[in-house]
Coordinates of C-alpha atoms and ligand atoms in Angstrom, one line a residue:
M535 CA 75.0 22.9 46.0
R536 CA 75.6 20.9 42.9
S537 CA 75.4 17.2 43.4
F538 CA 78.5 15.1 43.1
D539 CA 79.4 11.4 43.0
G540 CA 81.5 10.9 46.1
N541 CA 82.0 7.2 45.3
A542 CA 83.5 7.9 41.9
I543 CA 85.8 10.5 43.4
L544 CA 87.0 8.1 46.1
A545 CA 87.3 5.3 43.5
R546 CA 89.8 7.4 41.6
L547 CA 91.7 8.2 44.8
S548 CA 91.7 4.4 45.7
A549 CA 93.2 3.7 42.2
L550 CA 95.9 6.3 42.8
R551 CA 96.6 4.9 46.2
A552 CA 97.0 1.4 44.7
A553 CA 100.0 2.7 42.8
D554 CA 101.7 3.9 46.0
A555 CA 104.4 1.9 47.7
P556 CA 102.7 -0.2 50.3
T557 CA 102.3 1.7 53.6
H558 CA 101.6 -1.5 55.6
G559 CA 103.2 -4.9 55.9
G560 CA 106.8 -3.9 56.3
H561 CA 107.7 -3.8 52.6
V562 CA 108.9 -0.2 52.8
L563 CA 111.8 0.1 55.3
S564 CA 111.8 3.9 55.6
Y565 CA 109.1 6.6 55.6
V566 CA 106.4 4.6 57.2
Y567 CA 106.1 3.1 60.7
D568 CA 103.7 0.3 60.8
S569 CA 102.8 -0.9 64.3
G570 CA 101.1 -3.9 62.8
V571 CA 98.1 -3.2 65.1
A572 CA 95.1 -2.6 62.8
E573 CA 92.9 -1.4 65.8
L574 CA 95.5 1.4 66.5
D575 CA 95.2 2.7 62.9
E576 CA 91.4 2.6 63.2
L577 CA 91.5 4.5 66.4
A578 CA 93.8 7.1 65.0
A579 CA 91.6 7.5 61.9
A580 CA 88.5 8.0 64.1
A581 CA 90.4 10.6 66.2
V582 CA 91.4 12.5 63.1
R583 CA 87.8 12.5 61.8
L584 CA 86.5 13.8 65.2
V585 CA 88.7 16.9 65.1
Q586 CA 88.7 17.4 61.3
P587 CA 87.0 20.8 61.3
V588 CA 89.0 22.2 64.3
N589 CA 91.6 24.9 63.9
G590 CA 94.6 24.2 66.1
L591 CA 95.6 27.8 65.8
D592 CA 93.5 28.8 68.8
P593 CA 93.4 26.4 71.7
T594 CA 91.4 29.0 73.7
T595 CA 88.5 28.6 71.2
F596 CA 89.0 24.9 70.5
T597 CA 89.9 23.8 74.0
S598 CA 90.1 20.1 73.1
V599 CA 93.4 21.0 71.4
A600 CA 94.9 22.4 74.6
V601 CA 93.9 19.4 76.6
M602 CA 95.2 16.9 74.1
E603 CA 98.5 18.8 73.7
R604 CA 99.0 19.1 77.4
E605 CA 98.4 15.4 77.9
V606 CA 100.7 14.4 75.0
L607 CA 103.5 16.7 76.4
G608 CA 103.0 15.3 79.9
F609 CA 103.5 11.8 78.7
A610 CA 106.5 12.7 76.6
R611 CA 108.1 14.6 79.4
E612 CA 107.9 11.7 81.7
L613 CA 109.3 9.3 79.1
L614 CA 112.2 11.7 78.5
H615 CA 112.8 12.3 82.2
G616 CA 112.0 16.0 82.2
G617 CA 111.2 17.8 85.4
D618 CA 108.8 20.6 86.0
E619 CA 111.1 23.0 84.2
V620 CA 110.7 21.1 80.9
V621 CA 107.9 22.4 78.7
G622 CA 107.2 22.1 75.1
S623 CA 105.0 22.0 72.0
V624 CA 103.5 19.5 69.6
T625 CA 104.7 20.5 66.1
S626 CA 103.9 19.2 62.6
G627 CA 107.0 17.0 62.4
G628 CA 110.6 16.4 63.0
T629 CA 111.7 19.2 60.6
E630 CA 109.6 21.7 62.4
S631 CA 110.8 20.6 65.8
C632 CA 114.4 21.0 64.7
L633 CA 113.8 24.3 63.0
L634 CA 112.2 25.6 66.2
A635 CA 115.1 24.3 68.4
V636 CA 117.5 26.3 66.2
K637 CA 115.3 29.4 66.2
T638 CA 115.0 29.3 70.0
A639 CA 118.7 28.8 70.5
R640 CA 119.5 31.7 68.1
E641 CA 117.2 34.0 70.1
A642 CA 118.7 32.8 73.4
W643 CA 122.2 33.4 72.0
R644 CA 121.3 36.9 70.9
A645 CA 119.6 37.7 74.2
A646 CA 122.9 36.7 76.0
G647 CA 124.8 39.3 73.9
G648 CA 125.8 37.3 70.9
T649 CA 126.2 39.4 67.8
G650 CA 127.0 38.6 64.1
R651 CA 126.4 35.2 62.6
P652 CA 126.1 32.3 65.0
R653 CA 127.1 28.8 64.4
I654 CA 125.4 25.4 64.8
L655 CA 127.9 22.7 65.7
A656 CA 127.0 19.1 64.9
P657 CA 128.4 15.8 63.6
V658 CA 128.1 15.4 59.9
T659 CA 125.5 12.7 60.5
V660 CA 123.0 15.3 61.9
H661 CA 119.7 15.3 60.1
A662 CA 119.4 17.6 57.0
A663 CA 116.7 19.5 58.9
F664 CA 119.6 21.4 60.5
H665 CA 121.0 22.3 57.1
K666 CA 117.5 23.7 56.4
A667 CA 117.4 25.5 59.8
A668 CA 120.8 27.1 59.2
E669 CA 119.7 28.3 55.8
Y670 CA 116.3 29.6 57.0
F671 CA 117.5 31.3 60.1
G672 CA 120.9 32.6 59.0
L673 CA 123.3 30.5 61.0
D674 CA 126.5 28.7 59.8
L675 CA 126.5 24.9 60.0
D676 CA 129.8 23.5 61.3
L677 CA 129.8 19.8 60.6
V678 CA 132.2 17.6 62.6
P679 CA 133.6 14.5 60.8
V680 CA 132.7 11.1 62.2
D681 CA 134.7 7.9 62.0
A682 CA 134.3 6.9 58.4
R683 CA 134.1 3.2 59.1
T684 CA 131.7 3.2 62.1
G685 CA 129.8 6.5 61.6
R686 CA 130.5 7.3 65.3
L687 CA 131.2 10.8 66.6
E688 CA 134.2 11.1 68.9
A689 CA 133.0 13.7 71.5
R690 CA 136.4 15.4 71.6
R691 CA 136.2 16.4 67.9
L692 CA 133.0 18.3 68.5
I693 CA 134.0 19.7 71.9
E694 CA 137.2 21.2 70.6
R695 CA 135.2 23.3 68.2
L696 CA 133.0 24.9 70.8
G697 CA 133.3 28.7 71.0
P698 CA 131.4 31.9 71.8
D699 CA 129.8 32.0 68.4
V700 CA 128.1 28.6 68.8
A701 CA 124.4 29.2 69.4
L702 CA 123.6 25.5 69.4
A703 CA 125.3 22.2 69.5
V704 CA 123.3 19.2 68.2
V705 CA 123.7 15.5 68.7
S706 CA 121.4 12.6 67.7
A707 CA 119.7 9.8 69.6
P708 CA 120.3 8.1 67.3
S709 CA 121.4 9.5 63.9
Y710 CA 119.3 8.8 60.9
P711 CA 122.0 7.7 58.4
Y712 CA 123.7 5.1 60.6
G713 CA 121.6 4.7 63.8
S714 CA 124.6 5.8 65.8
L715 CA 123.9 7.1 69.4
D716 CA 126.0 10.2 69.8
P717 CA 128.0 10.6 73.1
V718 CA 125.4 12.9 74.7
E719 CA 126.8 12.9 78.2
E720 CA 130.3 14.0 77.2
V721 CA 129.1 16.6 74.8
A722 CA 126.5 17.9 77.3
A723 CA 129.1 18.3 80.0
A724 CA 131.3 20.4 77.7
C725 CA 128.4 22.5 76.5
D726 CA 127.2 23.1 80.0
E727 CA 130.6 24.4 81.0
A728 CA 130.9 26.5 77.8
G729 CA 127.4 27.9 78.3
V730 CA 126.2 26.5 74.9
D731 CA 122.7 25.1 74.3
L732 CA 122.5 21.5 73.3
H733 CA 119.7 19.9 71.3
V734 CA 119.3 16.1 71.3
D735 CA 117.6 15.1 68.1
G736 CA 115.5 12.2 69.2
C737 CA 113.2 12.6 66.2
I738 CA 113.6 8.9 65.3
G739 CA 114.6 7.6 68.7
G740 CA 112.5 9.6 71.1
W741 CA 109.6 7.3 71.3
I742 CA 111.5 4.0 71.2
L743 CA 115.0 4.4 72.9
P744 CA 113.3 4.8 76.3
F745 CA 112.4 1.1 75.8
W746 CA 115.7 0.0 74.1
R747 CA 118.5 -2.1 75.5
E748 CA 122.1 -2.7 74.4
A749 CA 122.9 -6.0 72.7
D750 CA 124.1 -7.4 76.0
G751 CA 120.9 -6.5 77.7
S752 CA 122.2 -3.5 79.6
A753 CA 120.6 -0.1 79.7
L754 CA 121.6 2.7 77.3
P755 CA 123.7 5.5 78.5
A756 CA 121.5 8.5 79.4
W757 CA 120.7 10.7 76.4
D758 CA 117.6 12.7 77.5
F759 CA 116.8 15.3 80.2
R760 CA 118.5 13.2 82.8
V761 CA 121.7 14.7 81.4
A762 CA 122.4 18.2 82.7
G763 CA 123.3 20.5 79.8
V764 CA 120.7 19.1 77.4
T765 CA 118.4 22.1 76.7
S766 CA 116.0 20.6 74.2
V767 CA 114.9 17.2 72.8
S768 CA 112.8 16.5 69.7
A769 CA 110.8 13.2 69.3
D770 CA 108.6 12.4 66.4
L771 CA 105.1 11.1 67.1
H772 CA 104.7 10.2 63.4
K773 CA 107.7 7.8 63.6
F774 CA 107.8 5.4 66.6
G775 CA 104.7 7.1 68.1
Y776 CA 102.9 5.3 65.2
A777 CA 100.8 8.4 64.5
P778 CA 99.8 9.6 61.0
K779 CA 102.2 12.2 59.5
G780 CA 102.1 15.6 61.0
A781 CA 103.1 15.2 64.7
S782 CA 106.3 15.6 66.7
V783 CA 107.2 16.9 70.1
L784 CA 109.7 19.5 71.0
L785 CA 110.6 19.7 74.7
Q786 CA 112.7 22.5 76.0
R787 CA 114.4 23.0 79.4
G788 CA 113.4 26.3 81.0
R789 CA 110.2 28.3 80.6
D790 CA 111.9 31.6 79.8
R791 CA 114.0 29.9 77.2
Q792 CA 111.1 28.1 75.6
R793 CA 109.1 31.3 75.3
L794 CA 111.8 32.5 72.8
Q795 CA 110.4 29.8 70.5
Y796 CA 107.1 31.7 70.2
F797 CA 106.1 34.5 67.8
A798 CA 103.5 37.0 68.9
T799 CA 102.3 40.3 67.3
T800 CA 99.6 42.8 67.9
G801 CA 101.0 45.0 65.2
W802 CA 98.3 44.5 62.6
P803 CA 94.6 45.3 62.6
G804 CA 93.5 41.6 62.7
Y805 CA 93.3 39.2 65.7
P806 CA 96.2 39.2 68.1
V807 CA 98.7 36.5 66.9
V808 CA 100.4 34.1 69.2
N809 CA 102.1 31.1 67.5
P810 CA 104.2 28.6 69.4
T811 CA 105.1 26.9 66.1
L812 CA 105.8 27.8 62.4
L813 CA 102.2 27.4 61.2
G814 CA 99.2 29.6 61.7
S815 CA 96.0 27.8 61.1
K816 CA 96.7 24.1 61.5
S817 CA 95.1 20.7 61.7
A818 CA 94.6 19.1 65.0
G819 CA 94.3 15.7 63.3
A820 CA 97.7 14.2 63.9
L821 CA 97.7 15.6 67.4
A822 CA 94.4 13.9 68.1
A823 CA 95.6 10.6 66.6
S824 CA 98.8 10.8 68.7
W825 CA 96.9 11.5 71.8
A826 CA 94.5 8.6 71.2
I827 CA 97.4 6.2 70.4
I828 CA 99.2 7.2 73.7
Q829 CA 96.0 6.5 75.6
A830 CA 95.7 3.2 73.9
L831 CA 99.2 2.0 74.3
G832 CA 100.5 3.6 77.4
A833 CA 104.2 2.9 78.3
R834 CA 103.5 -0.9 78.4
G835 CA 102.2 -0.9 74.8
F836 CA 105.1 1.2 73.5
A837 CA 107.5 -1.2 75.3
E838 CA 105.9 -4.2 73.6
L839 CA 106.2 -2.7 70.2
A840 CA 109.8 -1.6 70.9
D841 CA 110.6 -5.2 71.8
A842 CA 109.3 -6.4 68.5
C843 CA 111.6 -3.8 66.8
L844 CA 114.5 -4.8 68.9
H845 CA 114.3 -8.5 68.1
A846 CA 113.8 -7.8 64.4
T847 CA 116.7 -5.4 64.3
R848 CA 119.0 -7.8 66.0
A849 CA 118.0 -10.6 63.6
L850 CA 118.4 -8.4 60.5
A851 CA 121.8 -7.1 61.7
D852 CA 122.9 -10.7 62.1
I853 CA 121.5 -11.7 58.7
V854 CA 123.2 -8.8 56.9
G855 CA 126.5 -9.4 58.7
D856 CA 126.3 -13.0 57.5
I857 CA 125.8 -12.1 53.8
E858 CA 129.1 -12.2 52.1
G859 CA 130.1 -8.8 50.6
L860 CA 128.0 -6.6 52.9
R861 CA 128.5 -5.2 56.4
V862 CA 126.5 -3.2 58.9
V863 CA 128.0 0.2 59.6
G864 CA 129.1 0.6 63.2
S865 CA 126.9 -0.7 66.0
P866 CA 123.5 1.0 65.6
T867 CA 121.4 1.8 68.7
G868 CA 117.7 1.7 67.8
P869 CA 115.6 0.2 65.0
L870 CA 117.6 1.2 62.0
L871 CA 120.8 0.2 60.3
A872 CA 123.0 1.2 57.4
V873 CA 124.6 -1.4 55.1
A874 CA 127.8 -0.8 53.3
T875 CA 130.1 -2.9 51.1
D876 CA 132.5 -5.1 53.0
D877 CA 135.6 -3.7 51.4
E878 CA 137.9 -6.0 53.2
L879 CA 136.9 -8.6 50.7
P880 CA 138.4 -8.8 47.1
A881 CA 136.3 -6.9 44.6
D882 CA 134.7 -10.0 43.1
R883 CA 133.2 -10.9 46.5
R884 CA 131.9 -7.4 47.3
V885 CA 128.2 -6.4 47.1
D886 CA 127.4 -2.8 46.1
P887 CA 124.6 -1.7 48.5
H888 CA 122.8 0.4 46.0
Q889 CA 122.5 -2.3 43.3
W890 CA 121.5 -4.7 46.1
A891 CA 118.7 -2.3 47.1
D892 CA 117.6 -2.1 43.4
R893 CA 117.4 -5.9 43.3
A894 CA 115.4 -6.0 46.5
R895 CA 113.0 -3.4 45.0
L896 CA 112.4 -5.7 42.0
R897 CA 111.3 -8.3 44.6
G898 CA 108.9 -5.8 46.2
W899 CA 111.0 -4.6 49.1
H900 CA 111.9 -0.9 49.4
L901 CA 115.2 -0.1 51.0
Q902 CA 116.6 3.4 51.1
L903 CA 119.8 4.4 49.2
Q904 CA 122.2 6.8 50.8
P905 CA 125.0 8.4 48.8
G906 CA 128.6 8.3 49.9
L907 CA 130.0 11.7 51.1
T908 CA 133.4 13.2 51.5
Q909 CA 133.8 14.8 54.9
S910 CA 135.7 18.1 55.6
D911 CA 138.7 16.2 56.8
G912 CA 138.9 14.4 53.5
T913 CA 137.7 11.0 54.7
R914 CA 135.0 9.3 52.7
L915 CA 131.8 8.1 54.2
P916 CA 130.7 5.0 52.1
A917 CA 127.6 4.6 50.0
T918 CA 125.1 2.8 52.1
T919 CA 121.6 1.4 52.1
H920 CA 119.3 2.3 55.0
L921 CA 116.7 0.1 56.7
T922 CA 114.3 1.3 59.3
I923 CA 112.7 -1.6 61.2
T924 CA 109.2 -1.4 62.5
P925 CA 107.2 -3.8 64.7
V926 CA 105.7 -5.6 61.6
T927 CA 109.2 -6.5 60.4
K928 CA 109.4 -9.1 63.2
D929 CA 106.9 -11.4 61.4
R930 CA 108.5 -11.0 58.0
I931 CA 112.1 -11.8 58.9
D932 CA 112.3 -15.1 56.9
E933 CA 110.8 -13.5 53.8
L934 CA 113.1 -10.5 54.0
E935 CA 116.1 -12.7 54.7
A936 CA 115.5 -14.6 51.5
V937 CA 115.1 -11.4 49.5
L938 CA 118.3 -9.8 51.0
R939 CA 120.3 -12.9 50.3
A940 CA 119.1 -13.4 46.8
S941 CA 119.6 -9.8 45.9
A942 CA 123.1 -9.9 47.2
D943 CA 123.7 -13.1 45.1
D944 CA 122.4 -11.2 42.0
V945 CA 125.0 -8.4 42.2
R946 CA 128.0 -9.9 44.1
G947 CA 131.1 -8.9 42.2
T948 CA 129.4 -6.2 40.1
P949 CA 131.4 -3.0 40.6
P950 CA 129.5 0.2 41.8
V951 CA 127.9 2.1 38.9
D952 CA 130.4 4.4 37.2
A953 CA 128.8 7.8 36.6
E954 CA 131.3 8.7 34.0
A955 CA 129.2 7.6 31.0
A956 CA 126.2 9.6 32.3
L957 CA 128.4 12.6 33.0
A958 CA 129.8 12.4 29.4
A959 CA 126.3 12.6 28.1
L960 CA 125.7 15.9 29.8
P961 CA 126.0 19.3 28.2
P962 CA 129.0 21.2 29.5
L963 CA 128.2 22.9 32.8
S964 CA 129.3 26.5 32.9
G965 CA 129.1 26.9 36.6
A966 CA 126.3 29.4 36.3
P967 CA 123.1 28.6 38.1
L968 CA 121.0 26.3 36.0
D969 CA 117.7 27.6 34.7
S970 CA 114.6 25.4 34.8
D971 CA 114.7 24.3 31.1
T972 CA 118.4 23.4 31.2
A973 CA 117.9 21.4 34.3
A974 CA 115.0 19.5 32.8
G975 CA 117.1 18.8 29.7
I976 CA 119.8 17.3 31.8
L977 CA 117.3 15.1 33.7
R978 CA 116.0 13.8 30.3
A979 CA 119.5 13.3 29.1
V980 CA 120.3 11.0 32.0
G981 CA 116.9 9.3 31.7
I982 CA 115.2 10.2 35.0
A983 CA 112.6 12.7 33.9
G984 CA 109.9 10.7 32.2
D985 CA 106.2 11.8 31.9
A986 CA 105.0 9.6 34.8
P987 CA 105.8 10.7 38.3
G988 CA 108.2 8.4 40.1
L989 CA 111.8 7.3 39.8
P990 CA 113.1 4.6 37.5
N991 CA 113.5 1.2 39.2
D992 CA 117.3 1.4 39.0
Q993 CA 118.3 4.0 41.5
A994 CA 121.9 3.1 41.7
P995 CA 122.8 5.2 38.6
L996 CA 120.9 8.1 40.0
L997 CA 122.9 7.9 43.3
A998 CA 126.1 7.6 41.4
L999 CA 125.3 10.8 39.6
I1000 CA 124.4 12.5 42.8
E1001 CA 127.8 11.6 44.2
A1002 CA 129.6 12.6 41.0
L1003 CA 128.1 16.0 40.1
P1004 CA 129.0 19.2 42.0
R1005 CA 126.6 19.6 44.9
P1006 CA 124.8 22.8 43.7
V1007 CA 124.1 21.1 40.4
T1008 CA 122.7 18.0 42.0
E1009 CA 120.6 20.0 44.4
R1010 CA 119.2 22.1 41.5
L1011 CA 118.4 19.0 39.5
L1012 CA 116.6 17.4 42.4
I1013 CA 114.5 20.6 42.8
E1014 CA 113.6 20.4 39.1
L1015 CA 112.7 16.8 39.3
L1016 CA 110.3 17.3 42.3
A1017 CA 108.9 20.6 40.9
R1018 CA 108.0 19.1 37.5
I1019 CA 106.2 16.2 39.2
V1020 CA 103.4 18.5 40.4
E1021 CA 103.3 20.9 37.5
P1022 CA 99.9 20.9 35.8
S1023 CA 100.2 19.5 32.2
Ligands
PLP2032 C1 113.0 12.0 60.6 C2 114.0 12.8 61.3 C3 114.0 14.2 61.3 C4 113.1 15.0 60.4 O1 111.8 14.7 60.6 P1 110.6 14.8 59.6 O2 109.5 14.3 60.4 O3 110.9 14.0 58.4 O4 110.4 16.3 59.2 C5 115.0 14.8 62.0 N1 116.0 14.1 62.7 C6 116.0 12.8 62.6 C7 117.1 12.0 63.4 C8 115.0 12.1 61.9 O5 115.1 10.7 61.9

């Protein structure tokens, strides 16, 4: 074994990490979920270290994996009010949980005699993971428009599109873009009657809504396994379970149904394969961390952290509502909110949410820009900026308020970025699929493909371009942008 200088290697990694957006302290209001409890992070890291060499592929050989998974699932099932007929898996994240919910529903639909191409029926606010599932597993995605002002789904609009080709309906608790809690009970009753499976995407809400209350202090309407007709629920441990990335729970109602999630084969000369999830060999790290965090927090600990989020969210919603030119979209349920321009004001008093976010980033606070979108009924969902609130936010409210107000003052009256100039700089688009070099050329022409990885500070022009270009073009450009970031030079 040749000798190596571990300290030097780690010093380089530390230097690289120092350039990252800050993962702790509440400055990044998406992607990261900081409990603010340092001991919890230490515990999670120690748990990851303990199982580092384990292969989660085979819980009969590495029996610790089976015990941890069983205990995590047991806790989740109780939290989400599942009975003995509710079983599940720990997956690598929300996307995998959603993919597997769709895969299971497709198999169940086929087993019940469905033929041809099935449909997923969901509000337009459903997470992009379901776009991915539809593409991967060969289903059509039927997106139901929501109220363009509030982001709310009217149950009737989804229910009237139920039909024998629907393999799965999906609603969110709550939705990622706006934090809207979909009308689970009404949709579930209709799905139950129509014999259609219903997934509740609780990826972001699953570990916090059980402890949430409405603004007036009342309990939320039931959205989990208490509701007959709900066949599966996803809940991400690496969000409000405060675990490191790589852990989510997918619970399904009915053993026989859940077994359709599995893949097994003895049709090769190697070991018999049985996979509940998409991966083969897999880390047990995030599972072990999740398990340890659950032991440490228990329901009481989760409730306390949820309370911190609740108070911070209410405070922030009030602050944003009080900033002239901005408005909170709808009435979010859970620790997240979307902010749009208050278009009831004259143009010179409005605040564009994207330029507002760019100004906040200059002050060291990262909000997440969401493009506007035209729905299938022609109505337009506004451009918004998204904030996910975590327990640490509670102690930073005053600081954040000052930043949000000052950033709004900076850009009040500035119209949204017009993408026309950038579009005019582009070579004519023939409609043919872009090749890699052409795509890279376009990225350079609009000034977003430098040599250093990372985006320019001003993201509003990028979002304007995303809204203005045809979707296939934008999607291809984004692929090029990400792909080039990791290409060896
Ligand atoms: C985060 C999220 C997902 C996808 O989860 P990943 O963990 O990012 O793969 C799905 N649905 C909702 C509502 C989410 O918030």
